[in-house]
XYZ file of C-alpha atoms in Angstrom:
731
model
C -0.084 -0.094 -0.141
C 1.277 3.620 -0.967
C 1.287 6.374 1.259
C -1.270 8.234 -1.020
C -3.837 5.199 -0.350
C -3.138 5.245 3.217
C -3.213 8.920 4.177
C -5.154 10.854 1.162
C -8.273 10.896 3.458
C -11.006 13.505 3.938
C -9.710 15.684 6.796
C -6.232 17.027 5.546
C -5.043 17.952 9.276
C -5.766 14.287 10.451
C -3.142 12.731 7.632
C -0.832 15.730 8.130
C -0.372 15.290 12.050
C 0.377 11.372 11.256
C 3.132 12.141 8.754
C 4.689 14.893 10.547
C 4.846 12.900 13.602
C 6.595 10.087 11.906
C 8.911 12.512 10.138
C 9.880 13.920 13.688
C 10.156 10.620 15.045
C 12.538 9.259 12.230
C 14.996 12.453 12.926
C 15.184 11.806 16.558
C 15.746 8.160 16.053
C 18.482 8.659 13.767
C 20.366 11.161 16.261
C 19.901 8.664 19.082
C 21.090 5.610 17.233
C 24.035 7.768 16.191
C 24.538 8.660 19.919
C 24.651 5.141 20.558
C 27.334 4.395 18.311
C 29.168 7.290 19.711
C 29.046 5.882 22.928
C 30.097 2.466 21.520
C 33.206 4.055 20.271
C 33.949 5.456 23.638
C 33.854 1.961 25.045
C 36.107 0.695 22.552
C 38.500 3.457 23.410
C 38.530 2.793 27.056
C 39.034 -0.842 26.418
C 42.227 0.231 24.227
C 43.650 2.405 27.192
C 43.096 -0.524 29.367
C 45.004 -2.891 27.089
C 47.869 -0.288 26.712
C 48.060 0.057 30.489
C 48.313 -3.649 30.678
C 50.981 -4.124 28.174
C 53.181 -1.332 29.722
C 53.582 -3.074 32.943
C 56.193 -5.761 33.426
C 54.751 -8.920 34.970
C 57.696 -11.118 34.452
C 60.741 -10.099 36.398
C 62.850 -12.849 35.055
C 62.303 -14.023 31.512
C 64.937 -16.826 32.060
C 62.147 -18.257 34.299
C 60.111 -18.764 31.153
C 62.373 -21.145 29.341
C 60.856 -22.340 25.972
C 57.674 -21.051 27.057
C 59.095 -17.534 26.216
C 57.707 -18.101 22.598
C 54.085 -18.402 23.886
C 54.364 -15.516 26.216
C 55.949 -13.129 23.285
C 53.078 -14.385 21.196
C 50.464 -13.433 23.436
C 51.880 -10.064 24.204
C 52.035 -9.579 20.404
C 48.665 -10.440 20.079
C 47.694 -7.928 22.592
C 49.398 -5.310 20.505
C 47.557 -6.299 17.324
C 44.076 -6.180 19.028
C 44.931 -2.521 20.188
C 45.688 -1.824 16.517
C 42.495 -3.520 15.375
C 40.264 -1.547 17.593
C 41.773 1.775 16.643
C 40.835 0.825 13.280
C 37.538 -0.362 14.481
C 36.750 3.059 16.072
C 37.860 5.028 12.977
C 35.422 2.958 10.710
C 32.516 3.140 13.421
C 32.768 7.042 13.348
C 33.083 7.587 9.665
C 31.077 4.708 8.165
C 28.007 4.634 10.770
C 27.854 7.616 13.236
C 28.509 10.402 10.420
C 26.204 8.937 8.004
C 23.028 8.280 10.273
C 23.550 11.996 11.206
C 24.176 13.345 7.661
C 20.871 11.728 6.443
C 18.515 13.872 8.672
C 20.487 17.067 8.875
C 22.052 17.658 5.285
C 19.829 15.355 2.945
C 18.453 17.844 0.322
C 15.314 15.828 0.000
C 14.792 15.886 3.607
C 15.242 19.630 3.364
C 12.770 20.172 0.552
C 10.207 18.115 2.268
C 10.626 20.454 5.382
C 9.978 23.517 3.053
C 6.723 22.072 1.708
C 5.185 21.218 4.912
C 4.776 25.191 5.603
C 2.484 25.406 2.610
C 0.506 22.096 3.582
C -0.056 23.327 7.114
C -1.344 26.675 5.723
C -3.783 24.756 3.542
C -4.915 22.602 6.304
C -5.877 25.678 8.410
C -7.433 26.818 5.504
C -9.563 23.870 5.001
C -10.718 23.286 8.413
C -11.669 27.147 8.794
C -13.736 26.756 5.582
C -15.341 23.399 6.656
C -16.307 24.976 9.924
C -18.068 27.863 8.058
C -19.976 25.581 5.883
C -21.289 23.603 9.002
C -22.553 26.933 10.628
C -24.046 28.156 7.235
C -25.795 25.009 6.838
C -27.198 25.064 10.456
C -28.528 28.347 10.038
C -30.127 27.703 6.565
C -31.938 24.746 8.218
C -33.557 27.026 10.612
C -34.913 29.673 7.899
C -37.897 29.377 5.885
C -39.362 31.222 2.867
C -37.168 33.944 1.121
C -34.739 33.843 4.082
C -34.023 30.219 3.463
C -33.267 30.956 -0.180
C -30.725 33.812 0.710
C -29.059 31.461 3.479
C -29.040 28.586 0.837
C -27.400 30.716 -1.756
C -24.630 31.792 0.709
C -24.129 27.982 1.929
C -23.338 27.169 -1.646
C -20.827 30.038 -1.989
C -19.226 28.649 1.134
C -19.091 25.068 0.005
C -17.735 25.907 -3.515
C -14.891 27.705 -1.737
C -14.351 24.575 0.536
C -14.186 22.628 -2.611
C -11.491 24.711 -4.290
C -9.333 24.800 -0.993
C -9.796 20.916 -0.877
C -8.672 20.220 -4.567
C -5.893 22.499 -3.977
C -5.068 20.521 -0.705
C -5.255 17.230 -2.581
C -2.849 18.212 -5.237
C -0.358 19.497 -2.783
C -0.775 16.554 -0.380
C -0.466 13.892 -3.101
C 2.980 15.377 -4.251
C 3.873 15.710 -0.618
C 2.992 12.093 0.181
C 5.034 10.667 -2.903
C 8.119 12.647 -1.725
C 7.640 11.555 1.712
C 7.577 7.895 0.706
C 10.685 8.271 -0.853
C 12.408 10.047 1.929
C 11.294 7.769 4.379
C 12.044 4.749 2.482
C 15.759 6.115 1.806
C 15.865 7.124 5.576
C 15.105 3.509 6.551
C 17.432 2.034 3.958
C 20.316 4.210 5.356
C 19.459 3.114 8.896
C 19.591 -0.624 7.476
C 22.869 -0.144 5.549
C 24.393 1.687 8.793
C 23.747 -1.452 10.865
C 24.874 -3.926 8.106
C 28.063 -1.724 7.849
C 28.587 -1.856 11.623
C 28.152 -5.725 11.487
C 30.618 -6.035 8.595
C 33.336 -4.053 10.576
C 32.677 -6.076 13.488
C 32.516 -9.586 11.577
C 35.846 -8.542 9.930
C 37.288 -7.652 13.259
C 36.287 -11.101 14.725
C 37.526 -12.844 11.870
C 41.014 -10.955 11.979
C 40.836 -11.686 15.746
C 40.372 -15.485 15.150
C 43.273 -15.718 12.974
C 45.226 -14.088 15.622
C 44.172 -16.236 18.321
C 44.669 -19.436 16.166
C 48.120 -18.079 15.644
C 48.749 -17.844 19.429
C 47.153 -21.263 19.834
C 49.619 -22.795 17.552
C 52.369 -21.374 19.513
C 50.805 -22.844 22.705
C 50.273 -26.225 20.877
C 54.017 -26.117 19.863
C 55.220 -25.836 23.482
C 56.302 -29.485 24.812
C 56.284 -29.759 28.721
C 58.644 -32.456 28.745
C 61.006 -30.640 26.495
C 61.039 -27.704 28.826
C 61.341 -30.240 31.712
C 64.349 -31.982 30.162
C 65.827 -28.671 28.883
C 65.843 -27.487 32.589
C 67.237 -30.593 33.714
C 70.007 -30.492 31.097
C 71.037 -26.856 31.894
C 71.099 -27.218 35.636
C 72.573 -30.739 35.631
C 75.677 -29.469 33.662
C 76.360 -26.800 36.464
C 75.885 -29.356 38.857
C 78.278 -31.865 37.261
C 81.063 -29.045 37.436
C 80.326 -28.220 41.143
C 80.401 -31.878 41.853
C 83.948 -32.218 39.948
C 85.128 -29.322 42.030
C 84.223 -30.826 45.426
C 85.753 -34.122 44.212
C 89.078 -32.589 43.576
C 88.955 -30.566 46.671
C 88.365 -33.489 49.044
C 91.249 -35.506 47.060
C 93.509 -32.332 47.746
C 92.762 -32.472 51.238
C 93.406 -36.081 51.996
C 96.769 -35.527 50.146
C 97.717 -32.670 52.126
C 96.924 -34.934 55.200
C 99.261 -37.612 53.889
C 101.996 -35.178 53.299
C 101.799 -33.936 56.913
C 101.702 -37.648 58.345
C 104.513 -38.908 56.369
C 106.954 -36.257 57.862
C 109.346 -38.028 60.336
C 108.845 -35.565 63.190
C 105.218 -35.437 62.969
C 105.264 -31.859 61.620
C 105.047 -30.342 57.881
C 103.649 -27.697 55.914
C 101.078 -28.490 53.083
C 100.973 -25.926 50.715
C 98.664 -27.490 48.051
C 97.026 -25.115 45.365
C 94.416 -25.764 43.164
C 94.601 -23.856 39.770
C 92.324 -24.156 36.762
C 93.726 -24.270 33.542
C 92.462 -24.373 29.910
C 93.406 -27.928 29.804
C 91.200 -28.915 33.052
C 94.345 -30.145 34.904
C 94.897 -29.840 38.798
C 98.525 -28.899 39.757
C 99.840 -30.078 43.226
C 103.077 -28.946 44.812
C 105.210 -30.816 47.209
C 104.927 -29.936 50.825
C 107.678 -27.850 52.672
C 108.924 -29.759 55.971
C 108.657 -26.522 57.908
C 105.341 -26.047 59.094
C 103.525 -26.973 62.338
C 100.274 -28.927 62.937
C 98.373 -25.633 63.363
C 99.640 -24.414 59.912
C 98.577 -27.955 58.433
C 94.977 -27.326 59.916
C 94.812 -23.668 58.548
C 96.169 -24.595 55.327
C 93.441 -27.535 54.928
C 90.525 -24.870 55.724
C 92.030 -22.495 53.319
C 92.356 -24.924 50.524
C 88.619 -25.981 51.185
C 87.365 -22.493 50.564
C 89.279 -21.748 47.620
C 88.272 -24.978 45.855
C 84.467 -24.110 46.288
C 85.255 -20.580 45.234
C 87.202 -21.229 42.132
C 85.852 -22.087 38.765
C 87.674 -24.939 36.862
C 87.260 -24.504 33.009
C 86.211 -27.667 31.513
C 87.547 -29.334 28.415
C 85.401 -32.463 27.323
C 88.058 -33.622 24.676
C 90.711 -34.613 27.349
C 91.617 -38.325 27.432
C 92.331 -39.035 31.139
C 95.979 -40.752 31.816
C 94.590 -42.419 34.949
C 91.472 -44.174 36.157
C 88.599 -41.613 36.803
C 87.758 -40.766 40.622
C 84.212 -41.756 40.174
C 85.131 -45.225 38.539
C 86.459 -46.789 42.017
C 84.401 -49.083 43.783
C 84.259 -49.618 47.578
C 86.459 -52.659 47.070
C 89.167 -51.250 44.962
C 91.017 -50.024 48.052
C 94.520 -50.482 46.391
C 93.868 -48.553 43.339
C 92.250 -45.804 45.321
C 95.298 -45.541 47.734
C 97.943 -45.617 44.745
C 96.349 -43.510 42.298
C 93.834 -41.300 44.257
C 96.118 -39.937 46.954
C 99.820 -41.262 46.701
C 100.206 -39.745 43.225
C 99.935 -36.188 44.836
C 103.113 -37.002 47.091
C 105.137 -39.367 44.861
C 107.943 -37.370 43.353
C 108.071 -39.602 40.394
C 104.549 -38.970 39.559
C 103.450 -36.428 37.111
C 102.453 -33.239 38.644
C 99.828 -32.569 36.271
C 96.967 -35.050 36.219
C 94.277 -34.843 33.633
C 90.682 -35.491 34.625
C 87.778 -36.000 32.289
C 84.794 -33.963 33.201
C 81.729 -35.415 31.428
C 80.019 -32.634 29.397
C 76.369 -33.734 29.812
C 74.349 -36.105 31.934
C 73.928 -39.547 30.763
C 70.557 -39.916 29.133
C 67.591 -41.178 31.060
C 64.469 -42.840 30.281
C 61.559 -40.134 29.402
C 58.803 -41.737 31.585
C 60.974 -42.156 34.379
C 62.161 -38.438 34.169
C 58.674 -37.259 34.001
C 57.553 -39.567 37.211
C 60.693 -38.260 39.053
C 59.932 -34.388 38.115
C 56.335 -35.093 39.347
C 57.453 -36.574 42.619
C 59.923 -33.575 43.127
C 57.071 -31.166 42.463
C 54.953 -32.979 44.732
C 57.371 -33.193 47.715
C 58.427 -29.397 47.160
C 54.669 -28.529 47.800
C 54.495 -30.288 51.035
C 55.737 -28.466 53.887
C 57.282 -30.951 56.416
C 57.695 -29.559 59.963
C 61.522 -29.270 60.801
C 62.489 -28.878 64.330
C 65.218 -26.122 64.640
C 67.793 -26.512 67.245
C 68.448 -23.938 69.882
C 72.110 -24.067 69.362
C 72.076 -22.726 65.744
C 72.456 -18.955 65.750
C 73.358 -18.245 62.127
C 76.658 -16.572 61.226
C 77.560 -15.896 64.944
C 77.524 -19.529 66.020
C 81.084 -20.528 66.703
C 80.055 -24.284 65.892
C 79.191 -23.146 62.428
C 82.637 -21.559 61.932
C 84.869 -24.275 63.264
C 82.870 -27.448 61.617
C 81.736 -28.784 58.305
C 78.391 -30.797 58.697
C 79.005 -32.838 55.482
C 82.134 -34.403 57.186
C 80.956 -37.296 59.286
C 80.919 -40.966 59.719
C 79.229 -41.364 56.408
C 78.868 -37.742 54.924
C 81.456 -38.510 52.110
C 79.560 -41.909 51.289
C 76.379 -39.934 51.054
C 77.442 -37.062 49.004
C 79.801 -38.859 46.427
C 78.740 -42.355 46.600
C 82.240 -43.635 47.570
C 82.777 -46.170 50.278
C 86.145 -47.378 51.700
C 87.607 -44.023 52.543
C 86.449 -44.116 56.271
C 90.296 -44.487 57.063
C 91.291 -41.606 55.223
C 88.420 -39.595 56.633
C 89.503 -40.171 60.147
C 92.927 -38.656 59.411
C 91.116 -35.671 57.825
C 89.126 -35.281 61.098
C 92.084 -35.105 62.926
C 93.085 -31.711 61.371
C 89.544 -30.238 61.590
C 87.626 -29.456 64.871
C 84.252 -30.811 64.262
C 81.479 -29.710 66.657
C 79.275 -32.739 67.830
C 76.314 -30.263 68.203
C 76.501 -29.308 64.499
C 76.796 -32.799 63.479
C 74.036 -33.817 65.645
C 71.937 -30.900 64.677
C 72.312 -32.022 60.973
C 71.598 -35.373 61.569
C 68.446 -34.399 63.608
C 67.183 -32.141 60.771
C 67.653 -34.918 58.300
C 65.648 -37.433 60.503
C 62.900 -35.154 61.002
C 62.585 -34.228 57.465
C 62.398 -37.941 56.675
C 59.845 -38.521 59.518
C 57.829 -35.588 58.000
C 58.013 -37.031 54.571
C 56.606 -40.412 55.538
C 54.145 -39.018 58.034
C 50.706 -40.571 57.021
C 48.833 -37.211 57.118
C 51.526 -35.974 54.284
C 51.073 -39.262 52.488
C 47.101 -39.053 52.681
C 45.551 -39.165 49.322
C 42.048 -37.826 48.311
C 40.332 -35.157 46.025
C 38.352 -32.125 46.708
C 35.417 -31.080 44.654
C 32.808 -28.239 44.134
C 29.712 -28.502 42.101
C 28.132 -24.918 41.678
C 24.708 -24.530 39.670
C 23.487 -21.279 38.293
C 19.846 -20.453 37.818
C 19.052 -18.022 35.041
C 15.314 -16.969 35.240
C 12.698 -14.679 33.523
C 9.474 -14.537 35.557
C 6.477 -12.484 35.664
C 3.457 -12.453 37.965
C 5.100 -15.173 39.915
C 5.008 -17.557 37.088
C 8.303 -18.627 35.328
C 8.481 -17.578 31.635
C 12.052 -18.792 30.717
C 14.536 -20.775 32.771
C 17.953 -22.112 32.061
C 20.017 -24.020 34.784
C 23.780 -24.743 33.985
C 26.445 -26.208 36.397
C 30.357 -26.647 36.749
C 32.170 -29.257 38.465
C 35.674 -28.283 39.888
C 38.277 -30.799 41.378
C 41.541 -30.215 43.164
C 44.237 -32.893 43.821
C 46.967 -31.795 46.140
C 48.742 -35.252 47.114
C 51.482 -37.089 46.229
C 51.668 -39.406 43.217
C 49.826 -42.715 43.690
C 52.724 -45.317 43.910
C 52.070 -48.956 43.027
C 48.679 -48.053 41.735
C 48.281 -49.121 37.927
C 44.483 -48.238 38.089
C 43.350 -44.703 37.389
C 41.027 -42.627 39.573
C 37.713 -43.377 38.177
C 34.777 -41.060 39.249
C 30.918 -41.729 38.756
C 28.463 -38.736 38.383
C 25.281 -40.037 39.920
C 21.969 -39.121 38.090
C 23.826 -38.275 35.125
C 20.576 -38.735 33.070
C 19.160 -35.438 34.515
C 21.694 -33.593 32.690
C 20.631 -31.906 29.097
C 24.142 -31.448 28.095
C 27.472 -32.230 29.477
C 30.999 -31.229 28.246
C 34.248 -32.509 30.056
C 37.468 -30.803 30.019
C 39.655 -33.446 27.947
C 42.630 -32.209 29.509
C 41.651 -33.973 32.915
C 38.548 -35.986 32.194
C 38.440 -39.007 29.650
C 35.329 -40.764 29.347
C 35.136 -44.487 29.699
C 33.749 -46.124 26.512
C 30.328 -47.238 26.754
C 29.735 -46.065 30.250
C 27.334 -43.048 31.201
C 28.487 -40.661 33.601
C 32.001 -42.628 33.985
C 35.155 -40.721 33.800
C 38.860 -41.383 34.423
C 40.793 -38.602 35.983
C 44.326 -37.354 34.876
C 45.883 -36.862 38.474
C 49.311 -36.004 37.048
C 47.913 -32.612 35.413
C 45.662 -31.891 38.596
C 48.848 -32.333 40.834
C 50.456 -29.717 38.756
C 47.646 -27.429 39.534
C 48.428 -27.463 43.287
C 45.371 -26.663 45.686
C 43.858 -24.472 42.991
C 40.687 -26.160 41.542
C 40.443 -26.945 37.896
C 37.070 -26.901 36.092
C 36.717 -30.291 34.640
C 33.059 -30.186 33.443
C 30.147 -27.913 32.456
C 26.690 -28.880 31.746
C 23.134 -28.060 31.230
C 20.322 -29.560 33.514
C 17.320 -30.849 31.741
C 14.157 -29.087 32.728
C 10.557 -30.265 31.801
C 8.634 -27.188 30.438
C 5.674 -28.096 32.301
C 7.588 -28.062 35.674
C 9.685 -24.826 35.392
C 8.465 -23.603 38.873
C 10.125 -26.694 40.723
C 13.688 -24.841 40.018
C 12.736 -21.245 41.445
C 12.865 -21.054 45.276
C 11.098 -17.833 45.554
C 7.737 -16.422 44.144
C 8.391 -12.631 43.505
C 5.604 -10.208 42.210
C 6.297 -6.775 42.044
C 3.739 -3.880 42.041
C 4.349 -0.605 40.357
C 2.587 2.716 40.542
C 4.010 5.265 38.497
C 2.629 8.953 38.716
C 4.099 12.426 37.226
C 5.988 13.191 40.444
C 5.595 9.918 42.562
C 6.771 6.305 41.923
C 5.574 3.604 44.225
C 6.816 0.123 44.473
C 5.848 -2.877 46.494
C 7.798 -6.259 46.027
C 5.915 -9.281 47.409
C 7.848 -12.480 48.003
C 7.451 -15.892 49.567
C 9.085 -19.350 49.501
C 7.931 -21.502 46.653
C 7.098 -24.842 48.367
C 7.337 -26.733 45.173
C 10.756 -25.967 44.487
C 13.301 -28.871 44.619
C 15.425 -26.820 47.225
C 12.755 -26.485 49.633
C 12.122 -30.262 49.947
C 15.943 -31.532 50.077
C 17.511 -34.115 52.252
C 18.565 -31.786 54.598
C 15.043 -30.290 55.288
C 15.157 -27.635 52.819
C 18.140 -25.396 54.259
C 18.589 -21.788 54.308
C 18.494 -19.225 51.349
C 21.445 -16.792 51.885
C 22.415 -13.779 50.198
C 19.372 -12.609 49.132
C 18.986 -9.233 47.556
C 17.005 -7.113 45.151
C 18.359 -4.376 42.890
C 15.630 -2.074 41.070
C 16.927 0.757 38.883
C 14.379 3.710 38.718
C 14.367 6.415 36.091
C 12.478 9.703 36.120
C 15.486 11.827 37.910
C 14.630 10.574 41.554
C 14.943 13.110 44.456
C 13.831 11.817 47.851
C 13.586 8.082 48.598
C 11.886 6.372 51.436
C 12.102 2.507 52.035
C 10.904 -0.272 54.397
C 12.800 -2.328 55.385
C 15.959 0.211 54.881
C 17.669 -0.010 51.611
C 20.742 1.613 49.744
C 19.956 4.229 47.075
C 22.618 5.111 44.428
C 22.351 8.388 43.415
C 24.832 8.198 40.840
C 23.209 5.051 39.276
C 19.798 5.712 40.426
C 19.333 2.058 41.747
C 17.765 0.798 44.798
C 19.218 -1.974 46.617
C 17.708 -4.432 49.348
C 19.930 -6.899 51.196
C 17.331 -8.961 52.924
C 17.464 -11.590 55.781
C 18.122 -15.330 55.152
C 15.068 -17.516 54.507
C 14.466 -21.079 55.844
C 13.225 -22.970 52.679
C 11.807 -25.821 54.993
C 9.062 -23.557 56.922
C 6.322 -22.245 54.396
C 6.544 -18.604 55.131
C 3.833 -15.817 54.892
C 4.267 -13.246 52.328
C 6.976 -10.748 52.856
C 7.156 -7.327 51.373
C 9.497 -4.483 50.627
C 8.157 -0.909 50.138
C 9.575 2.182 48.585
C 8.577 5.529 47.333
C 10.684 7.737 44.929
C 9.656 11.509 44.350
C 10.603 11.772 40.799
C 10.569 14.960 38.344
C 8.930 13.193 35.670
C 6.954 9.899 35.503
C 8.890 6.696 35.816
C 8.524 3.441 33.980
C 8.230 0.110 35.454
C 11.304 -2.049 34.909
C 12.473 -5.642 35.816
C 13.921 -6.476 39.357
C 17.292 -8.247 39.558
C 17.542 -10.881 42.079
C 20.579 -12.508 43.688
C 20.475 -15.555 46.219
C 22.588 -18.602 47.277
C 21.648 -21.940 48.502
C 24.461 -24.044 49.884
C 24.437 -27.964 50.323
C 22.188 -28.989 47.765
C 21.745 -28.926 43.901
C 18.787 -28.757 41.558
C 19.914 -31.578 39.233
C 20.556 -33.919 42.253
C 23.774 -35.051 40.645
C 26.768 -36.004 42.783
C 30.210 -37.694 42.591
C 31.703 -40.704 43.949
C 34.924 -42.783 43.407
C 34.561 -45.954 41.211
C 36.564 -48.651 43.038
C 38.406 -51.182 40.930
C 37.278 -54.601 40.737
C 39.456 -57.762 41.590
C 39.624 -58.191 37.710
C 41.008 -54.715 37.178
C 43.972 -55.420 39.528
C 46.986 -56.828 37.686
C 49.210 -57.554 40.672
C 46.957 -59.143 42.988
C 47.446 -56.565 45.521
C 45.177 -55.279 48.066
C 42.169 -53.513 46.273
C 41.853 -50.878 49.070
C 45.586 -50.068 48.909
C 46.040 -46.695 47.152
C 42.261 -45.988 46.745
C 41.699 -42.140 46.678
C 38.460 -40.921 48.306
C 36.657 -37.501 47.975
C 37.632 -35.749 51.236
C 35.096 -32.776 50.571
C 32.187 -32.200 48.085
C 30.758 -28.854 47.966
C 27.282 -28.225 46.559
C 25.657 -24.775 45.969
C 23.177 -23.310 43.931
C 23.468 -19.358 42.953
C 21.281 -16.941 40.798
C 22.455 -15.964 37.784
C 20.571 -13.684 35.316
C 17.557 -13.685 37.689
C 14.919 -10.952 36.447
C 11.616 -10.405 37.656
C 9.488 -8.573 35.054
C 6.506 -5.899 36.145
C 3.087 -7.078 35.488
């Protein structure tokens, strides 16, 4: 239907008012939508500023700690920088292609301007038509009351008035028809401009998301290229090389100390001077000088301590290409005492022996099995997370303790054996102890600390195994008049596992989700949960990854609860009915609420429980001034919102209707709006699901051990229902 057919009516004023109202509203609408996109650009600009502040901060103090993960970190930071550039381009296009075009259409379009000029003539014709139409009606009324010759005179005047009305009406129809055709063209062009503006916005947005997805995919590829085992192996390789060099220095130091003791003991008068020096050369050799027979035993003691300190402070260059002339120090067994005596010690004091002895230092660690390495690293991480209680001895006082200055806690009856793995050196160790004043308190303290640590590691509480879980369901509701219109219940299962790796247990931890059939959809996290084939609600847990997460819980599953459309009220704990009364200068609100006795939370195993953290949030427009509330609430002047924090409600007791009241003095009439409701219910779920450990059967055990050995139990399972987007619409 054309605008001529719809609005070319008998009375011009009625049609003109409709069209003028449409034109005025269209202009206002364009400016309002343009203002919206302007605010949208401001939101984007604030987001850019936030991202810029984010990347300008330094979060990683030492990038060496990242290791090979540095590629992922750099890719992520580069992605943020690209996002900033994309948003800047997004803002520019939003302003030029959307906002400006909307404003230009109603402010500078020539067709729109011509239409406004033509309205003035139409308004004048409409007034003339209405005036002449009124005169015709009056003349007709007078004519009907006359008779005779007077009636003829009035009739003649009536005809003249009607003729003038017809002339004005014909002129109106001509102008009005032309105006309606132009208006239809302008209105269609305006709507097309509005459509194209939104299409341009969505095109810009789609292009942004496409580019954004490409960047995310690039970063994801960098993440997937990161190999956890490779990083752990690189870490071990780097640190083990340093450890091997340090171990070699310790071995050379101990050998030098023992040689000096031999020199002193071989002096006929029991006194000698041992001036052994250790110097690192490019060939990795150790130079030993012969002793001078002029020093006293005290000098020997001091010399031993000095050599020990220098040995630990010096760095010996390593050359992996040297072939040793003598048997390596590590290659002597505990039973090879002759070889140890002849080569390991006598060569340092034998004048016929070469003074330079080349010792091979291995450049890398012997290769290990990757599975063994991963298992060892997991045990190390678990042990480090545990905090064993170590009793500190009262005699240890840091640097001021004289015992610490005079003793070496590593030199005891079995200290060398423990550190270097060498047996059969006790005789030489006894001679070394004669030149060093060893404090019994320090040695006993070291033993006590070691024993306490071993007892802590083997303590049953530390070795206890178990899981902790939380299941939180979120209720999203839209209700009106106490009846549920729409509802969606979603849930999330989180699990934490902060215990040592289960030893001697070939069976994985398997959990069962009871009442799994009550779920509409369920999406497990494939990193941590693995569905058992042909079993509904049965999953295996990857405890290795969970243990790396520590005490932090990990989301292992998200789900949606199946809801019967005819039983939607069963999932809402409260019936809430608001009553609005909006007047020009006063707005009154009463919110009536009561316990829903049909709700599943009102008839739980724990007797219904308590609904906590109940609150109402209501925005009120109309430029509010004074506010009165019962019970006392919180009014936000800035955001124009009313907030009520209400008492907890016992769901097991059918309560009477409760009410909150408020009056708002406004400068203009308000509009009823939805009420936002928040609450929480601990200890129960709407779905009724629960978790349990599926114990392995006898057939599942391959070694025939006790089935209960190594079984993990849930130490704690938290159930909670919270409100999500819970809206109560006005009636």
